[in-house]
Amino acid sequence: MGIADSASRGRELLRDQPIVLVATVVVAALVLDLVRRVLAGDVTTSNVVVLVWRGVVNGLVIGLAGIGLSMTYSILNFANFAHGDYITSGAFAGWATTWVIAGLGAADLGSLLLVGAGGNVFSSDLGTSIVTTPGAILAGLLISGVGAVVLALVIDRLVYRPLRGEDGITLLIASIGVAFALRYLLVFVFTTGVRSVAVTPPSFRFSILGVGMGFGYHEVTLLVCALALMAAVHLLLQRTKLGKAMRAMSDNEDLARITGIPTERVIRWTWILGAGLAGVAGYLLILESGTIAYNRGWILLLFIFAAVIMGGIGSVYGAILGGLIIGLTDTLSQVWLPSEFTQAAAFALMILILLYRPEGLFAGRTTA
Amino acid sequence: MSGASGSDASAGTTIREALDNDAVLVLGLLLAIYVGFYLLGATLGFQSNGIANSLRRVTFLTAVYAMVVLALNLQWGYTGLFNIGVAGFMAVGVYTMAMATAAPDARVPGLGLPLWVGVVLGMLAAALVGLIAALPALRLRADYLAITTIAFSEIIRFTYLSSTFQSFTVAGTQLGTGGGSGIGIAHTPDDVVIALLIENPIGAVLYAPIENLLTGWGIVPNVVRGWVYAVALLVGVLAFYWLLSRIAHSPFGRVLKAIREDEDVAQALGKDTRAFKIKAFMVGCALMGLVGILWQGSLGFVNPNSFLPQVTFFIWIALIIGGAGSNTGSVLGGALFAGLLFEGPRYVANVVDQSFQLGSAPSTIAGGVGPLFAGDPIPLVAYTLANIAPLRLVLVGVVLIVLMHRRPEGLLGHRKETAASIDLGRPTRDGSASAGADSIPVGDRDTGGEGR
């Protein structure tokens, strides 16, 4: 390729997508500045490693939960504001299971089912962690997904199915109602108390090239589960007819129905996949942070929206990539901004993407 | 609504007639809520000061909700701008006012300006932030605009919450937001309004006998003064209603309605729809800033966590209950939400709790469900009453869902005004055109047929 060729391509890029160029320049400048700061000793390398690791871990949770939001957004054509509360509901279902399995006999059933709402049982009594009680954790992981799926199917039957075909805003408003009802039912049952549900085992430490690093067992569990589930979703959507049917439906629902695609069944599978992933993501989020609260999912929701929009609505890979970008923005922006503004930075990034590339980074590459 | 009139009747009488009916509707609803609260409290032996104070709260909340819903109605009901960042714009209004009026030597120092300057500055700041949010965001689809505005409102809240701006110096002047610990308000609007009304020769003469009469019934003077502010806010609702009806019926308002129905058509008719949308958004945000001052400012102290996104959703629910696109519906929705959904459950729980000795409530739901198997429902009832606050929000959510199923247009949504200065209704058989209020607006037919 000659120089003139690449020069003309560069000019084309400048003309067609100036924003891509600006974004590239900004990101490059930030990376250079980070390197400068590390070399100047303002930020230590191990600090950067910690920030990146935390960004990846948070990003995977956001991405995992974002897959479901992205699928319902593209197939049912509405922004589901209740998605965050599916996450919380799944987490509570899962942790109640873990506590019952880990603590049956040691404490009364009511306190265990309510994940220690009354303040009679504490996580330190049960010692719940992936190292000491792996069975209880895995059972909880499974139930968190199953619980969220059941909840999503019931809510779909009661709330969303009668509204099929209504415009997106009507469904969006109904989902705000669902979010309120779910979140405060959780408060009614589990109270507003923030409590520790898992004991964090000591992280394993080692050093590479003289940089000390520590990884928590729970973080690694999260990483492994998230990557495995993402791979499973990838295979499911690529190798089965369901993926094809979903793509067809998000493209044109009427046409899909004419071709004989059972649209209601596809919608049911969409909820099963999306809510299951959301519930598991909620469980893993709580496992990683160690504490549970009724509004964890709701707080995460705007991040998930940011990730989904960034990746392009309907794209599974976009949601994962968007999640990683948002997670890394949230943690790495601490290098430049006071820590109170890291969330604001992530939201600002979302607004910028909405303004200049509303179709998302993976536009036109919807894979499911 | 049987406000139909013959085509020969002048427009003036039609409007007056409709207004008369609307006034009856709103006042009737308020009266019904008052009577319901009073009867429940009185029959269960709730003391009169408690009832009076609850009614004052209902009146206050009705007024502030009605005002902010009217402002939101301009954006969503008339222009079709899906703004779910209302709490953020209210925060900008009240924080700017607080920072401008706080004394320079206070814990959180301010400029020490009088209240009215603070109010004007607060409204200007809210309008300006609205402009910043609107300029780029108005290009977006409704659901993207929604996500952008809620993110914007959260960014505003984080900014006021941050310790970076807790106190800072601009051009040698100490200023601050107070961060997470909030900011005190030097001149609260309620004190200023009450002083203005009752501490002048005429006001004092009129107020003294009222206060005497009410304190004679066992009502504390503070509650009586609170009532003065609540009634003043109701007058504020009238002013908002007048202003927004004027806007809605002006040529400017007709363009807004046209944008709501079909922006491309409005553009094709040569209207600069972007400018219209930005103006409507800014006016709405300025009014939201004003309501923020009248509402949160009157509590004497503001904290960023008074502006959580759920505040926005409460206001939306009030708008949806009343019916987007109708100013009277906005006022009705505000009253219904504040009276029945927001204050009602709490009041009922309060009254029942005081009247029946249910014993202390169990601390968890397990303590309530356990005795249920032994045939004793009382602990569960006590737990429910003690936790009425979350249940009331469950009710809010369920009402929202039911409304979307049964009546997505709200109570008075059928009165959505058409983007025309003349009546578009078909003439009825007796030769007279049906009143605009009763006809199905053209836009409704369009949106109704969108379902696939």
CSV table of N, CA and C in Angstrom, one decimal, chain B residues 8-142:
chain,number,residue,atom,x,y,z
B,8,ASP,N,-71.4,28.6,18.3
B,8,ASP,CA,-71.7,30.0,18.3
B,8,ASP,C,-71.1,30.7,19.6
B,9,ALA,N,-70.9,29.9,20.6
B,9,ALA,CA,-70.4,30.4,21.8
B,9,ALA,C,-69.0,31.0,21.6
B,10,SER,N,-68.8,32.1,22.2
B,10,SER,CA,-67.4,32.7,22.1
B,10,SER,C,-66.4,31.9,22.8
B,11,ALA,N,-65.2,32.0,22.3
B,11,ALA,CA,-64.1,31.2,22.9
B,11,ALA,C,-63.9,31.5,24.4
B,12,GLY,N,-64.2,32.8,24.7
B,12,GLY,CA,-64.0,33.2,26.1
B,12,GLY,C,-64.8,32.4,27.1
B,13,THR,N,-66.1,32.2,26.8
B,13,THR,CA,-67.0,31.5,27.7
B,13,THR,C,-66.6,30.0,27.8
B,14,THR,N,-66.1,29.5,26.6
B,14,THR,CA,-65.7,28.1,26.6
B,14,THR,C,-64.6,27.9,27.6
B,15,ILE,N,-63.6,28.8,27.5
B,15,ILE,CA,-62.4,28.6,28.4
B,15,ILE,C,-62.9,28.8,29.9
B,16,ARG,N,-63.7,29.8,30.1
B,16,ARG,CA,-64.1,30.1,31.5
B,16,ARG,C,-64.9,28.9,32.0
B,17,GLU,N,-65.8,28.3,31.2
B,17,GLU,CA,-66.6,27.2,31.6
B,17,GLU,C,-65.7,26.0,32.0
B,18,ALA,N,-64.7,25.7,31.1
B,18,ALA,CA,-63.8,24.6,31.3
B,18,ALA,C,-63.0,24.8,32.6
B,19,LEU,N,-62.6,26.1,32.8
B,19,LEU,CA,-61.8,26.4,34.0
B,19,LEU,C,-62.6,26.2,35.2
B,20,ASP,N,-63.9,26.7,35.1
B,20,ASP,CA,-64.8,26.5,36.2
B,20,ASP,C,-64.9,25.1,36.6
B,21,ASN,N,-65.1,24.2,35.6
B,21,ASN,CA,-65.2,22.8,35.9
B,21,ASN,C,-63.9,22.2,36.5
B,22,ASP,N,-62.8,22.7,35.9
B,22,ASP,CA,-61.5,22.1,36.4
B,22,ASP,C,-61.3,22.6,37.8
B,23,ALA,N,-61.6,23.8,38.1
B,23,ALA,CA,-61.5,24.3,39.5
B,23,ALA,C,-62.3,23.4,40.4
B,24,VAL,N,-63.5,23.1,40.0
B,24,VAL,CA,-64.4,22.3,40.8
B,24,VAL,C,-63.8,20.9,41.0
B,25,LEU,N,-63.2,20.4,39.9
B,25,LEU,CA,-62.6,19.1,39.9
B,25,LEU,C,-61.5,19.0,40.9
B,26,VAL,N,-60.6,20.0,40.8
B,26,VAL,CA,-59.4,20.0,41.6
B,26,VAL,C,-59.7,20.2,43.1
B,27,LEU,N,-60.6,21.3,43.3
B,27,LEU,CA,-60.9,21.6,44.7
B,27,LEU,C,-61.7,20.4,45.3
B,28,GLY,N,-62.6,19.8,44.5
B,28,GLY,CA,-63.4,18.7,45.0
B,28,GLY,C,-62.5,17.5,45.4
B,29,LEU,N,-61.4,17.3,44.6
B,29,LEU,CA,-60.5,16.2,44.9
B,29,LEU,C,-59.8,16.5,46.2
B,30,LEU,N,-59.3,17.8,46.3
B,30,LEU,CA,-58.5,18.1,47.6
B,30,LEU,C,-59.4,18.0,48.8
B,31,LEU,N,-60.7,18.5,48.6
B,31,LEU,CA,-61.6,18.4,49.7
B,31,LEU,C,-61.9,16.9,50.1
B,32,ALA,N,-62.1,16.1,49.1
B,32,ALA,CA,-62.3,14.7,49.4
B,32,ALA,C,-61.2,14.1,50.1
B,33,ILE,N,-59.9,14.4,49.7
B,33,ILE,CA,-58.8,13.9,50.5
B,33,ILE,C,-58.8,14.4,51.9
B,34,TYR,N,-59.1,15.7,52.1
B,34,TYR,CA,-59.1,16.2,53.4
B,34,TYR,C,-60.1,15.5,54.3
B,35,VAL,N,-61.3,15.3,53.7
B,35,VAL,CA,-62.4,14.7,54.4
B,35,VAL,C,-62.1,13.3,54.8
B,36,GLY,N,-61.5,12.6,53.8
B,36,GLY,CA,-61.0,11.2,54.1
B,36,GLY,C,-60.0,11.1,55.2
B,37,PHE,N,-59.0,12.0,55.2
B,37,PHE,CA,-58.0,12.0,56.2
B,37,PHE,C,-58.7,12.3,57.6
B,38,TYR,N,-59.6,13.4,57.6
B,38,TYR,CA,-60.2,13.8,58.8
B,38,TYR,C,-61.0,12.7,59.4
B,39,LEU,N,-61.9,12.1,58.6
B,39,LEU,CA,-62.8,11.1,59.1
B,39,LEU,C,-62.0,9.9,59.7
B,40,LEU,N,-61.0,9.5,58.9
B,40,LEU,CA,-60.2,8.3,59.4
B,40,LEU,C,-59.6,8.7,60.8
B,41,GLY,N,-59.0,9.9,60.8
B,41,GLY,CA,-58.3,10.3,62.0
B,41,GLY,C,-59.3,10.5,63.2
B,42,ALA,N,-60.4,11.1,62.9
B,42,ALA,CA,-61.4,11.5,64.0
B,42,ALA,C,-62.0,10.2,64.5
B,43,THR,N,-62.5,9.3,63.6
B,43,THR,CA,-63.2,8.1,64.1
B,43,THR,C,-62.2,7.2,65.0
B,44,LEU,N,-60.9,7.2,64.6
B,44,LEU,CA,-60.0,6.4,65.4
B,44,LEU,C,-59.4,7.2,66.5
B,45,GLY,N,-59.9,8.4,66.8
B,45,GLY,CA,-59.4,9.1,68.0
B,45,GLY,C,-58.0,9.7,67.9
B,46,PHE,N,-57.6,10.1,66.6
B,46,PHE,CA,-56.3,10.7,66.4
B,46,PHE,C,-56.5,12.2,66.9
B,47,GLN,N,-55.5,12.7,67.6
B,47,GLN,CA,-55.7,14.1,68.1
B,47,GLN,C,-55.7,15.1,67.0
B,48,SER,N,-56.4,16.3,67.3
B,48,SER,CA,-56.7,17.2,66.2
B,48,SER,C,-55.4,17.9,65.7
B,49,ASN,N,-54.4,18.1,66.5
B,49,ASN,CA,-53.1,18.7,66.0
B,49,ASN,C,-52.4,17.7,65.0
B,50,GLY,N,-52.5,16.4,65.3
B,50,GLY,CA,-51.9,15.5,64.4
B,50,GLY,C,-52.6,15.5,63.1
B,51,ILE,N,-54.0,15.5,63.1
B,51,ILE,CA,-54.7,15.6,61.8
B,51,ILE,C,-54.4,16.9,61.1
B,52,ALA,N,-54.4,18.0,61.8
B,52,ALA,CA,-54.1,19.3,61.1
B,52,ALA,C,-52.7,19.3,60.5
B,53,ASN,N,-51.7,18.7,61.2
B,53,ASN,CA,-50.4,18.6,60.7
B,53,ASN,C,-50.3,17.7,59.5
B,54,SER,N,-51.0,16.6,59.5
B,54,SER,CA,-51.0,15.7,58.3
B,54,SER,C,-51.6,16.4,57.1
B,55,LEU,N,-52.7,17.1,57.4
B,55,LEU,CA,-53.4,17.8,56.3
B,55,LEU,C,-52.5,18.9,55.7
B,56,ARG,N,-51.7,19.5,56.6
B,56,ARG,CA,-50.8,20.5,56.2
B,56,ARG,C,-49.7,19.9,55.2
B,57,ARG,N,-49.2,18.7,55.7
B,57,ARG,CA,-48.2,18.0,54.8
B,57,ARG,C,-48.8,17.7,53.5
B,58,VAL,N,-50.0,17.2,53.5
B,58,VAL,CA,-50.7,16.8,52.2
B,58,VAL,C,-50.8,18.0,51.3
B,59,THR,N,-51.2,19.2,51.9
B,59,THR,CA,-51.4,20.4,51.1
B,59,THR,C,-50.1,20.8,50.6
B,60,PHE,N,-49.0,20.8,51.4
B,60,PHE,CA,-47.7,21.2,51.0
B,60,PHE,C,-47.2,20.4,49.8
B,61,LEU,N,-47.3,19.0,50.0
B,61,LEU,CA,-46.8,18.1,49.0
B,61,LEU,C,-47.6,18.2,47.7
B,62,THR,N,-49.0,18.3,47.9
B,62,THR,CA,-49.8,18.5,46.7
B,62,THR,C,-49.4,19.7,45.9
B,63,ALA,N,-49.1,20.8,46.6
B,63,ALA,CA,-48.7,22.1,45.9
B,63,ALA,C,-47.4,21.9,45.2
B,64,VAL,N,-46.4,21.4,45.9
B,64,VAL,CA,-45.1,21.3,45.3
B,64,VAL,C,-45.1,20.3,44.1
B,65,TYR,N,-45.8,19.1,44.3
B,65,TYR,CA,-45.9,18.2,43.3
B,65,TYR,C,-46.6,18.8,42.1
B,66,ALA,N,-47.7,19.5,42.3
B,66,ALA,CA,-48.5,20.0,41.2
B,66,ALA,C,-47.6,21.0,40.4
B,67,MET,N,-46.8,21.8,41.1
B,67,MET,CA,-46.0,22.8,40.4
B,67,MET,C,-44.9,22.1,39.6
B,68,VAL,N,-44.2,21.1,40.2
B,68,VAL,CA,-43.1,20.5,39.4
B,68,VAL,C,-43.7,19.6,38.3
B,69,VAL,N,-44.9,19.0,38.5
B,69,VAL,CA,-45.5,18.2,37.4
B,69,VAL,C,-45.9,19.1,36.3
B,70,LEU,N,-46.4,20.3,36.6
B,70,LEU,CA,-46.8,21.3,35.6
B,70,LEU,C,-45.5,21.6,34.7
B,71,ALA,N,-44.4,21.8,35.4
B,71,ALA,CA,-43.2,22.1,34.7
B,71,ALA,C,-42.7,21.0,33.8
B,72,LEU,N,-42.9,19.8,34.3
B,72,LEU,CA,-42.5,18.6,33.6
B,72,LEU,C,-43.5,18.4,32.4
B,73,ASN,N,-44.7,18.7,32.6
B,73,ASN,CA,-45.7,18.6,31.6
B,73,ASN,C,-45.4,19.5,30.4
B,74,LEU,N,-44.8,20.6,30.6
B,74,LEU,CA,-44.4,21.5,29.5
B,74,LEU,C,-43.3,20.7,28.6
B,75,GLN,N,-42.4,19.9,29.3
B,75,GLN,CA,-41.4,19.2,28.6
B,75,GLN,C,-41.9,17.9,27.9
B,76,TRP,N,-42.6,17.1,28.7
B,76,TRP,CA,-43.1,15.8,28.1
B,76,TRP,C,-44.5,15.9,27.5
B,77,GLY,N,-45.4,16.5,28.2
B,77,GLY,CA,-46.8,16.5,27.8
B,77,GLY,C,-47.0,17.4,26.5
B,78,TYR,N,-46.3,18.5,26.5
B,78,TYR,CA,-46.5,19.4,25.3
B,78,TYR,C,-45.4,19.2,24.3
B,79,THR,N,-44.1,19.0,24.7
B,79,THR,CA,-43.1,19.0,23.7
B,79,THR,C,-42.6,17.6,23.4
B,80,GLY,N,-42.9,16.6,24.3
B,80,GLY,CA,-42.4,15.3,24.0
B,80,GLY,C,-41.0,15.0,24.4
B,81,LEU,N,-40.4,15.8,25.3
B,81,LEU,CA,-39.0,15.6,25.7
B,81,LEU,C,-39.0,14.7,27.0
B,82,PHE,N,-38.5,13.5,26.9
B,82,PHE,CA,-38.5,12.6,28.0
B,82,PHE,C,-37.4,12.8,29.0
B,83,ASN,N,-37.6,13.8,29.9
B,83,ASN,CA,-36.6,14.2,30.8
B,83,ASN,C,-36.8,13.4,32.1
B,84,ILE,N,-35.8,12.5,32.5
B,84,ILE,CA,-35.9,11.9,33.8
B,84,ILE,C,-34.7,12.3,34.7
B,85,GLY,N,-34.4,13.6,34.5
B,85,GLY,CA,-33.4,14.2,35.4
B,85,GLY,C,-33.9,15.3,36.2
B,86,VAL,N,-35.2,15.3,36.5
B,86,VAL,CA,-35.9,16.4,37.2
B,86,VAL,C,-35.2,16.7,38.5
B,87,ALA,N,-34.8,15.7,39.3
B,87,ALA,CA,-34.2,15.9,40.6
B,87,ALA,C,-33.0,16.7,40.5
B,88,GLY,N,-32.2,16.4,39.4
B,88,GLY,CA,-30.9,17.2,39.2
B,88,GLY,C,-31.2,18.7,39.0
B,89,PHE,N,-32.2,19.0,38.2
B,89,PHE,CA,-32.4,20.4,37.9
B,89,PHE,C,-33.0,21.1,39.2
B,90,MET,N,-33.8,20.4,40.0
B,90,MET,CA,-34.2,20.9,41.2
B,90,MET,C,-33.1,21.2,42.2
B,91,ALA,N,-32.1,20.2,42.2
B,91,ALA,CA,-30.9,20.4,43.0
B,91,ALA,C,-30.1,21.6,42.6
B,92,VAL,N,-30.0,21.8,41.3
B,92,VAL,CA,-29.2,23.0,40.9
B,92,VAL,C,-29.9,24.3,41.4
B,93,GLY,N,-31.2,24.4,41.3
B,93,GLY,CA,-32.0,25.5,41.7
B,93,GLY,C,-31.7,25.8,43.2
B,94,VAL,N,-32.0,24.8,44.0
B,94,VAL,CA,-31.9,25.0,45.5
B,94,VAL,C,-30.5,25.2,45.9
B,95,TYR,N,-29.5,24.5,45.3
B,95,TYR,CA,-28.1,24.7,45.8
B,95,TYR,C,-27.6,26.1,45.4
B,96,THR,N,-28.0,26.5,44.2
B,96,THR,CA,-27.5,27.9,43.8
B,96,THR,C,-28.1,28.9,44.7
B,97,MET,N,-29.4,28.7,45.1
B,97,MET,CA,-30.0,29.7,46.0
B,97,MET,C,-29.3,29.6,47.4
B,98,ALA,N,-29.1,28.4,47.9
B,98,ALA,CA,-28.4,28.3,49.2
B,98,ALA,C,-27.1,28.9,49.2
B,99,MET,N,-26.3,28.6,48.1
B,99,MET,CA,-24.9,29.2,48.1
B,99,MET,C,-24.9,30.7,48.0
B,100,ALA,N,-25.9,31.2,47.3
B,100,ALA,CA,-26.0,32.7,47.1
B,100,ALA,C,-26.4,33.4,48.3
B,101,THR,N,-27.3,32.7,49.1
B,101,THR,CA,-27.9,33.5,50.3
B,101,THR,C,-27.2,33.1,51.6
B,102,ALA,N,-26.4,32.1,51.7
B,102,ALA,CA,-25.7,31.8,52.9
B,102,ALA,C,-24.8,32.9,53.4
B,103,ALA,N,-24.7,33.1,54.7
B,103,ALA,CA,-23.9,34.2,55.2
B,103,ALA,C,-22.4,33.9,54.9
B,104,PRO,N,-21.6,34.9,54.7
B,104,PRO,CA,-20.2,34.6,54.4
B,104,PRO,C,-19.4,34.0,55.6
B,105,ASP,N,-20.0,34.1,56.8
B,105,ASP,CA,-19.3,33.5,57.9
B,105,ASP,C,-20.0,32.2,58.4
B,106,ALA,N,-20.9,31.7,57.6
B,106,ALA,CA,-21.6,30.4,58.0
B,106,ALA,C,-20.7,29.2,57.9
B,107,ARG,N,-21.1,28.1,58.4
B,107,ARG,CA,-20.3,26.8,58.4
B,107,ARG,C,-19.9,26.6,56.9
B,108,VAL,N,-20.9,26.7,56.0
B,108,VAL,CA,-20.7,26.6,54.6
B,108,VAL,C,-20.9,28.0,54.1
B,109,PRO,N,-19.8,28.7,53.8
B,109,PRO,CA,-19.9,30.1,53.5
B,109,PRO,C,-20.6,30.4,52.1
B,110,GLY,N,-21.3,31.5,52.0
B,110,GLY,CA,-22.0,31.9,50.8
B,110,GLY,C,-21.7,33.3,50.5
B,111,LEU,N,-22.6,33.9,49.6
B,111,LEU,CA,-22.5,35.3,49.2
B,111,LEU,C,-23.2,36.2,50.1
B,112,GLY,N,-24.2,35.7,50.9
B,112,GLY,CA,-25.0,36.6,51.7
B,112,GLY,C,-26.0,37.5,51.0
B,113,LEU,N,-26.5,37.0,49.9
B,113,LEU,CA,-27.4,37.8,49.1
B,113,LEU,C,-28.8,37.6,49.6
B,114,PRO,N,-29.8,38.5,49.4
B,114,PRO,CA,-31.2,38.3,49.8
B,114,PRO,C,-31.8,37.2,49.1
B,115,LEU,N,-32.9,36.7,49.6
B,115,LEU,CA,-33.6,35.5,49.1
B,115,LEU,C,-34.0,35.7,47.6
B,116,TRP,N,-34.6,36.8,47.3
B,116,TRP,CA,-35.1,36.9,45.9
B,116,TRP,C,-34.0,36.9,44.9
B,117,VAL,N,-32.9,37.4,45.2
B,117,VAL,CA,-31.7,37.3,44.3
B,117,VAL,C,-31.3,35.9,44.2
B,118,GLY,N,-31.3,35.2,45.3
B,118,GLY,CA,-31.0,33.8,45.3
B,118,GLY,C,-32.0,33.0,44.4
B,119,VAL,N,-33.3,33.3,44.5
B,119,VAL,CA,-34.3,32.6,43.7
B,119,VAL,C,-34.0,32.8,42.2
B,120,VAL,N,-33.8,34.1,41.9
B,120,VAL,CA,-33.5,34.4,40.5
B,120,VAL,C,-32.3,33.7,40.0
B,121,LEU,N,-31.2,33.7,40.8
B,121,LEU,CA,-30.0,33.0,40.4
B,121,LEU,C,-30.2,31.5,40.3
B,122,GLY,N,-31.0,31.0,41.2
B,122,GLY,CA,-31.3,29.5,41.2
B,122,GLY,C,-32.0,29.1,39.9
B,123,MET,N,-33.0,29.9,39.5
B,123,MET,CA,-33.8,29.6,38.3
B,123,MET,C,-32.9,29.8,37.1
B,124,LEU,N,-32.0,30.8,37.1
B,124,LEU,CA,-31.1,31.0,35.9
B,124,LEU,C,-30.2,29.9,35.8
B,125,ALA,N,-29.6,29.4,37.0
B,125,ALA,CA,-28.7,28.3,36.9
B,125,ALA,C,-29.3,27.1,36.4
B,126,ALA,N,-30.5,26.8,36.9
B,126,ALA,CA,-31.2,25.6,36.5
B,126,ALA,C,-31.5,25.6,35.0
B,127,ALA,N,-31.9,26.8,34.5
B,127,ALA,CA,-32.1,27.0,33.0
B,127,ALA,C,-30.8,26.8,32.3
B,128,LEU,N,-29.7,27.3,32.8
B,128,LEU,CA,-28.4,27.2,32.1
B,128,LEU,C,-28.0,25.7,32.0
B,129,VAL,N,-28.1,25.0,33.2
B,129,VAL,CA,-27.8,23.6,33.2
B,129,VAL,C,-28.7,22.8,32.2
B,130,GLY,N,-30.0,23.2,32.2
B,130,GLY,CA,-30.9,22.6,31.3
B,130,GLY,C,-30.4,22.8,29.8
B,131,LEU,N,-29.9,24.0,29.5
B,131,LEU,CA,-29.4,24.3,28.2
B,131,LEU,C,-28.2,23.4,27.9
B,132,ILE,N,-27.3,23.2,28.9
B,132,ILE,CA,-26.1,22.4,28.6
B,132,ILE,C,-26.6,21.0,28.4
B,133,ALA,N,-27.6,20.5,29.1
B,133,ALA,CA,-28.1,19.1,28.9
B,133,ALA,C,-28.8,19.0,27.6
B,134,ALA,N,-29.5,20.1,27.2
B,134,ALA,CA,-30.4,20.0,26.1
B,134,ALA,C,-29.7,20.2,24.8
B,135,LEU,N,-28.7,21.1,24.7
B,135,LEU,CA,-28.1,21.4,23.5
B,135,LEU,C,-27.7,20.2,22.6
B,136,PRO,N,-26.9,19.3,23.2
B,136,PRO,CA,-26.6,18.1,22.4
B,136,PRO,C,-27.7,17.0,22.5
B,137,ALA,N,-28.4,16.9,23.6
B,137,ALA,CA,-29.2,15.7,23.9
B,137,ALA,C,-30.5,15.7,23.1
B,138,LEU,N,-30.9,16.9,22.6
B,138,LEU,CA,-32.2,16.9,21.9
B,138,LEU,C,-32.2,16.2,20.6
B,139,ARG,N,-31.0,15.9,20.1
B,139,ARG,CA,-30.9,15.2,18.8
B,139,ARG,C,-31.3,13.7,19.0
B,140,LEU,N,-31.4,13.3,20.3
B,140,LEU,CA,-31.5,11.8,20.5
B,140,LEU,C,-32.9,11.3,20.5
B,141,ARG,N,-33.0,10.0,20.4
B,141,ARG,CA,-34.3,9.3,20.5
B,141,ARG,C,-34.8,9.5,22.0
B,142,ALA,N,-36.1,9.3,22.2
B,142,ALA,CA,-36.7,9.6,23.5
B,142,ALA,C,-36.0,8.7,24.6
